[in-house]
Coordinates of C-alpha atoms and ligand atoms in Angstrom, one line a residue:
M1 CA 5.0 23.4 -5.5
K2 CA 6.9 20.1 -5.5
A3 CA 5.1 16.8 -5.8
I4 CA 6.0 13.1 -6.1
V5 CA 4.1 11.6 -9.0
L6 CA 3.8 7.9 -9.7
D7 CA 3.6 8.0 -13.5
Q8 CA 3.3 4.3 -14.0
P9 CA 4.2 1.2 -11.9
G10 CA 7.8 1.5 -10.7
K11 CA 8.2 5.1 -12.0
F12 CA 8.2 8.0 -9.5
R13 CA 8.9 11.5 -10.7
L14 CA 9.7 14.7 -8.7
A15 CA 7.4 17.2 -10.4
Q16 CA 6.8 20.9 -10.2
M17 CA 3.1 21.9 -10.3
D18 CA 0.8 24.8 -9.6
E19 CA -0.4 25.2 -6.0
P20 CA -4.1 24.5 -5.4
P21 CA -6.5 27.5 -5.5
A22 CA -7.7 29.3 -2.3
P23 CA -10.1 27.1 -0.2
T24 CA -13.9 27.5 -0.5
P25 CA -16.2 27.1 2.5
G26 CA -15.8 23.5 3.9
E27 CA -12.2 23.2 2.6
A28 CA -8.8 23.9 4.0
L29 CA -5.5 24.4 2.2
V30 CA -2.9 22.4 4.1
R31 CA 0.9 22.2 4.0
V32 CA 1.8 18.5 4.1
R33 CA 4.5 17.8 6.7
Q34 CA 4.8 14.1 7.2
I35 CA 3.5 11.1 5.2
G36 CA 3.3 7.5 6.3
V37 CA 3.8 4.8 3.6
C38 CA 2.0 1.5 3.7
G39 CA 1.2 -1.7 1.8
T40 CA -1.4 0.1 -0.4
D41 CA 1.4 2.4 -1.6
F42 CA 3.7 -0.5 -2.3
H43 CA 1.0 -2.3 -4.2
A44 CA 0.4 0.8 -6.3
L45 CA 4.2 1.1 -7.0
R46 CA 4.3 -2.5 -8.1
G47 CA 1.2 -2.1 -10.3
E48 CA -0.7 -4.6 -8.1
Q49 CA -3.4 -2.3 -6.9
P50 CA -6.8 -3.1 -8.4
F51 CA -9.0 -0.3 -9.8
F52 CA -5.9 2.0 -9.7
T53 CA -5.1 4.5 -12.4
Y54 CA -1.8 6.3 -13.3
P55 CA -0.5 8.9 -13.0
R56 CA -1.3 9.3 -9.3
I57 CA 0.0 11.2 -6.4
L58 CA 0.1 8.8 -3.5
G59 CA 0.0 9.6 0.2
H60 CA -3.0 8.9 2.5
E61 CA -1.3 8.8 6.0
L62 CA -0.8 12.5 6.6
G63 CA 0.3 14.9 9.2
V64 CA -0.5 18.4 7.9
E65 CA -0.6 22.1 8.9
V66 CA -3.5 24.4 7.9
V67 CA -2.3 27.4 5.9
A68 CA -5.6 28.8 4.6
V69 CA -9.2 28.4 5.5
T70 CA -12.4 30.5 5.1
S71 CA -13.8 32.4 8.0
D72 CA -16.7 29.9 8.5
E73 CA -14.6 27.3 10.3
Q74 CA -14.9 26.7 14.0
N75 CA -12.3 24.2 15.0
I76 CA -9.8 24.7 12.2
S77 CA -7.7 27.8 11.8
V78 CA -4.4 28.8 10.2
G79 CA -1.6 27.0 12.0
T80 CA -3.7 24.1 13.2
H81 CA -1.9 20.7 13.1
C82 CA -4.1 17.9 11.9
S83 CA -4.3 14.2 11.0
V84 CA -6.2 13.7 7.7
E85 CA -9.0 11.1 7.5
P86 CA -8.5 10.3 3.8
Y87 CA -11.9 8.7 3.1
F88 CA -13.8 11.4 1.3
N89 CA -17.4 10.3 1.3
C90 CA -20.4 11.9 -0.5
G91 CA -22.7 12.5 2.4
H92 CA -25.9 11.7 0.5
C93 CA -25.9 8.0 -0.5
S94 CA -27.7 5.4 1.5
P95 CA -24.7 4.2 3.6
C96 CA -23.7 7.8 4.3
Q97 CA -27.2 8.6 5.5
R98 CA -27.3 5.5 7.7
G99 CA -24.1 6.4 9.5
K100 CA -21.7 4.2 7.5
P101 CA -19.6 6.9 5.7
N102 CA -16.7 4.4 5.5
C103 CA -18.9 2.3 3.1
C104 CA -20.0 5.3 0.9
V105 CA -20.8 4.1 -2.6
N106 CA -19.0 7.2 -4.0
L107 CA -16.0 6.9 -1.7
K108 CA -12.8 8.5 -2.9
V109 CA -9.8 7.6 -0.9
F110 CA -7.3 10.5 -0.9
G111 CA -4.0 9.2 -2.3
V112 CA -5.6 6.1 -3.8
H113 CA -8.6 6.9 -6.0
I114 CA -7.8 10.6 -6.2
D115 CA -4.4 12.5 -5.9
G116 CA -3.2 12.4 -2.3
G117 CA -0.7 14.0 -0.1
M118 CA 2.8 13.5 -1.6
R119 CA 2.9 17.2 -2.5
E120 CA 3.6 20.3 -0.6
F121 CA 0.0 21.7 -0.6
A122 CA -3.4 20.2 -0.9
L123 CA -7.1 21.1 -0.5
V124 CA -8.9 18.9 2.1
P125 CA -12.5 19.0 3.4
T126 CA -12.3 20.4 6.9
A127 CA -14.7 17.7 8.1
R128 CA -11.9 15.2 7.3
L129 CA -9.3 17.1 9.4
H130 CA -8.7 16.0 13.0
P131 CA -6.6 18.5 15.0
S132 CA -4.3 18.1 17.9
Q133 CA -2.4 20.7 19.9
T134 CA 0.3 18.4 21.1
L135 CA 0.9 15.6 18.6
S136 CA 3.9 15.7 16.3
F137 CA 3.4 15.6 12.5
E138 CA 4.9 12.1 12.6
Q139 CA 2.3 11.0 15.2
L140 CA -0.5 12.7 13.2
A141 CA 0.6 10.8 10.1
L142 CA 0.3 7.4 11.9
V143 CA -3.2 8.0 13.2
E144 CA -4.7 6.6 9.9
P145 CA -3.0 3.2 10.0
L146 CA -3.9 2.9 13.7
A147 CA -7.5 3.8 12.8
I148 CA -7.7 0.7 10.6
G149 CA -7.0 -1.4 13.6
A150 CA -9.1 0.6 16.0
H151 CA -12.1 0.3 13.7
A152 CA -11.7 -3.5 13.4
V153 CA -11.6 -3.8 17.2
S154 CA -14.7 -1.6 17.6
R155 CA -16.5 -3.8 15.1
A156 CA -15.8 -6.8 17.3
Q157 CA -17.1 -5.2 20.5
L158 CA -14.6 -7.0 22.7
G159 CA -15.4 -7.7 26.3
A160 CA -12.8 -7.1 29.1
G161 CA -10.7 -10.2 29.6
E162 CA -11.8 -11.8 26.4
R163 CA -9.4 -14.1 24.7
V164 CA -8.4 -12.6 21.3
L165 CA -6.2 -13.9 18.5
V166 CA -4.6 -11.6 16.0
V167 CA -3.3 -13.3 12.8
G168 CA -0.6 -11.2 11.1
A169 CA 1.9 -8.9 13.0
G170 CA 2.4 -6.3 10.3
P171 CA 1.3 -2.7 11.0
I172 CA -2.4 -3.5 10.8
G173 CA -2.1 -6.5 13.1
L174 CA 0.0 -4.4 15.5
A175 CA -2.7 -1.7 15.5
V176 CA -5.4 -4.4 16.1
T177 CA -3.3 -5.7 19.0
Q178 CA -2.9 -2.2 20.4
F179 CA -6.6 -1.6 20.6
A180 CA -7.5 -5.1 21.7
L181 CA -5.1 -4.6 24.7
L182 CA -6.6 -1.2 25.4
A183 CA -10.0 -2.9 25.5
G184 CA -8.7 -5.2 28.2
A185 CA -8.5 -8.3 26.1
R186 CA -5.9 -11.1 26.5
V187 CA -4.2 -11.2 23.2
I188 CA -2.3 -13.9 21.2
V189 CA -0.5 -12.8 18.1
M190 CA 0.5 -15.2 15.3
D191 CA 2.8 -14.6 12.4
I192 CA 5.3 -16.7 10.4
S193 CA 8.0 -14.1 10.7
E194 CA 10.3 -14.3 13.8
Q195 CA 11.4 -10.7 13.1
R196 CA 7.8 -9.4 13.2
L197 CA 7.0 -11.5 16.3
A198 CA 10.0 -10.1 18.1
F199 CA 9.0 -6.6 17.2
C200 CA 5.5 -7.2 18.4
Q201 CA 6.6 -8.8 21.6
G202 CA 8.9 -5.8 22.3
L203 CA 6.1 -3.4 21.7
Y204 CA 3.4 -5.3 23.6
P205 CA 5.1 -7.4 26.4
T206 CA 1.7 -8.5 27.7
A207 CA 0.7 -10.1 24.4
T208 CA 1.6 -13.8 23.7
C209 CA 3.4 -13.9 20.4
V210 CA 3.6 -17.3 18.6
N211 CA 5.1 -18.5 15.4
S212 CA 2.4 -20.2 13.3
G213 CA 4.8 -21.5 10.8
N214 CA 4.3 -25.3 11.4
D215 CA 0.7 -25.8 12.2
A216 CA -1.2 -22.8 13.5
L217 CA -4.1 -24.7 15.1
T218 CA -1.8 -27.0 17.0
E219 CA 0.3 -24.1 18.2
L220 CA -2.9 -22.3 19.3
Q221 CA -4.3 -25.4 21.1
A222 CA -1.0 -25.9 22.9
L223 CA -1.6 -22.5 24.4
V224 CA -5.3 -22.6 25.1
S225 CA -6.3 -26.3 24.7
D226 CA -10.0 -26.3 23.8
D227 CA -10.8 -22.8 25.0
L228 CA -10.3 -21.2 21.6
P229 CA -10.4 -17.4 21.3
T230 CA -13.8 -15.9 20.9
A231 CA -12.6 -13.0 18.7
V232 CA -10.1 -13.7 15.9
F233 CA -8.8 -10.9 13.7
D234 CA -7.1 -11.8 10.4
A235 CA -4.9 -9.0 9.3
T236 CA -3.0 -10.8 6.6
G237 CA -5.1 -10.3 3.5
N238 CA -3.9 -13.8 2.6
P239 CA -6.7 -16.2 1.3
H240 CA -5.1 -19.3 2.9
S241 CA -4.8 -17.6 6.2
M242 CA -8.3 -16.2 6.0
K243 CA -9.8 -19.6 5.2
A244 CA -7.8 -21.3 8.0
A245 CA -8.8 -18.6 10.5
F246 CA -12.4 -20.0 10.8
S247 CA -11.1 -23.0 12.7
Y248 CA -9.3 -20.8 15.3
V249 CA -12.6 -19.3 16.5
G250 CA -14.3 -20.8 19.6
Y251 CA -18.0 -21.4 20.1
G252 CA -20.1 -18.3 19.7
G253 CA -17.1 -16.3 18.6
R254 CA -16.5 -13.7 15.9
L255 CA -14.0 -13.7 13.0
I256 CA -13.1 -10.3 11.8
F257 CA -11.4 -9.8 8.4
V258 CA -9.3 -6.7 8.6
G259 CA -7.2 -7.4 5.5
L260 CA -8.7 -8.2 2.1
F261 CA -7.8 -9.9 -1.1
Q262 CA -9.4 -9.9 -4.5
G263 CA -11.2 -13.2 -4.7
D264 CA -13.5 -15.7 -2.9
V265 CA -13.0 -17.0 0.7
T266 CA -14.6 -20.4 1.3
F267 CA -15.3 -22.1 4.6
H268 CA -16.7 -25.4 6.0
D269 CA -20.3 -24.6 6.8
P270 CA -20.8 -27.4 9.5
Y271 CA -18.0 -25.8 11.6
F272 CA -19.4 -22.3 11.0
H273 CA -22.9 -23.5 12.0
S274 CA -22.0 -25.7 15.0
H275 CA -19.9 -23.0 16.5
E276 CA -22.6 -20.3 15.7
L277 CA -19.8 -18.0 14.4
T278 CA -20.2 -14.4 13.4
L279 CA -18.1 -13.2 10.4
L280 CA -17.4 -9.5 10.2
S281 CA -15.5 -7.4 7.7
S282 CA -13.9 -4.1 8.7
R283 CA -13.5 -1.3 6.1
N284 CA -11.4 1.8 6.5
A285 CA -12.3 3.7 9.7
T286 CA -14.6 6.5 10.9
S287 CA -14.1 10.1 12.3
A288 CA -14.8 8.8 15.8
D289 CA -11.9 6.3 15.4
F290 CA -9.6 9.1 14.5
R291 CA -10.6 11.3 17.4
R292 CA -10.4 8.4 19.9
I293 CA -6.8 7.6 18.7
I294 CA -5.7 11.2 19.0
D295 CA -7.0 11.2 22.6
F296 CA -5.2 8.0 23.4
I297 CA -1.9 9.3 22.0
E298 CA -2.3 12.7 23.7
A299 CA -2.9 10.8 27.0
G300 CA 0.3 8.8 26.5
Q301 CA -1.5 5.5 26.2
I302 CA -0.1 4.7 22.8
D303 CA 3.6 5.1 22.1
L304 CA 4.3 5.4 18.3
A305 CA 8.0 6.0 18.5
P306 CA 9.0 2.4 18.0
W307 CA 6.8 2.1 14.9
I308 CA 8.9 4.4 12.8
T309 CA 11.7 2.3 11.5
H310 CA 12.5 4.2 8.3
R311 CA 12.7 7.9 7.4
A312 CA 13.1 9.8 4.2
S313 CA 12.6 13.3 2.8
L314 CA 11.0 14.8 -0.3
E315 CA 14.4 14.7 -1.9
T316 CA 15.4 11.2 -0.9
I317 CA 12.2 9.2 -1.1
I318 CA 12.4 8.2 -4.8
D319 CA 15.8 6.5 -4.1
S320 CA 14.6 5.1 -0.7
F321 CA 11.4 3.5 -2.0
P322 CA 13.0 0.3 -3.6
Q323 CA 14.8 -0.4 -0.3
W324 CA 11.6 0.1 1.7
L325 CA 9.9 -2.5 -0.6
N326 CA 12.4 -5.1 0.6
R327 CA 10.8 -7.0 3.5
D328 CA 14.2 -7.9 4.8
S329 CA 14.8 -4.2 5.5
G330 CA 12.8 -4.8 8.8
I331 CA 10.4 -2.0 7.9
I332 CA 7.4 -1.4 10.1
K333 CA 6.6 2.1 9.1
G334 CA 8.4 4.5 6.8
V335 CA 7.7 8.2 7.0
I336 CA 8.5 11.0 4.6
A337 CA 9.2 14.6 5.7
F338 CA 7.9 17.0 3.2
Ligands
LIG401 ZN1 -2.1 3.1 4.7
LIG402 ZN1 -21.9 8.4 0.3

């Protein structure tokens, strides 16, 4: 079979390799059909991904078709189209036992810590496959990035009509915005890129999109005066933005870090205390997030068509990748047909 191997930073190779063996109980052999590309892949390509080893087959946002499975399976059979939940947990550690599989201490993310989906065939645990009868492979591939946003919103437990701020209008911020709107929140989105804000406004006309370039707090207060948002999502992974975000949260509110960076975040404790803030992190997503998103897309409540701005194939992706890395390309989501 064909595979795209990242041999070292900046060096992809189209490789020929053996197909995986027949599945054992609890596994399915899948034919990979569509792959979404995100910041994690770009970081790996640039050699900026911590705890990352080469060579590696990337690909964790996947729309797949089941081609072989043992007779034990109930919901999965040959021909089933699925989204892959790429967080392979151990099932027996303490967080797994406590219903936090997304925080498994032995977590292996398919396409990050272990070889992923940029190959024609792969073995995947059937428990990590989420089928749909109607979604396209492109839609199935985009369930994973949406799930990151959906999980963050479920962490925040938003109330209907609640005022919410989303900092960062990249794909994760867009996903957070999507699910905050579905939860009935009134959403403000901030970014420093006019291009991204315009895209977000087109996608979500009911959101208020604001350029935070000059002074974000002043811009925010101009909109809401002293009635600051009670849930603030930082989807930038930028330490300056994450630190500043504390001051955007109103009394009794929550700050949710969706993005992450490798370092320390500091904050002014008197503000944190006087406002009785709650700080939440959000890691990966859960099976329930995947199933909920598939239901939303099937019901026509989420339109993914505008998200896909760039397309490539197995044959063209190695040449397309450098262009997709360029922020000026206007990329929101690139997908690869395999
Ligand atoms: Zn991703
Ligand atoms: Zn575990």
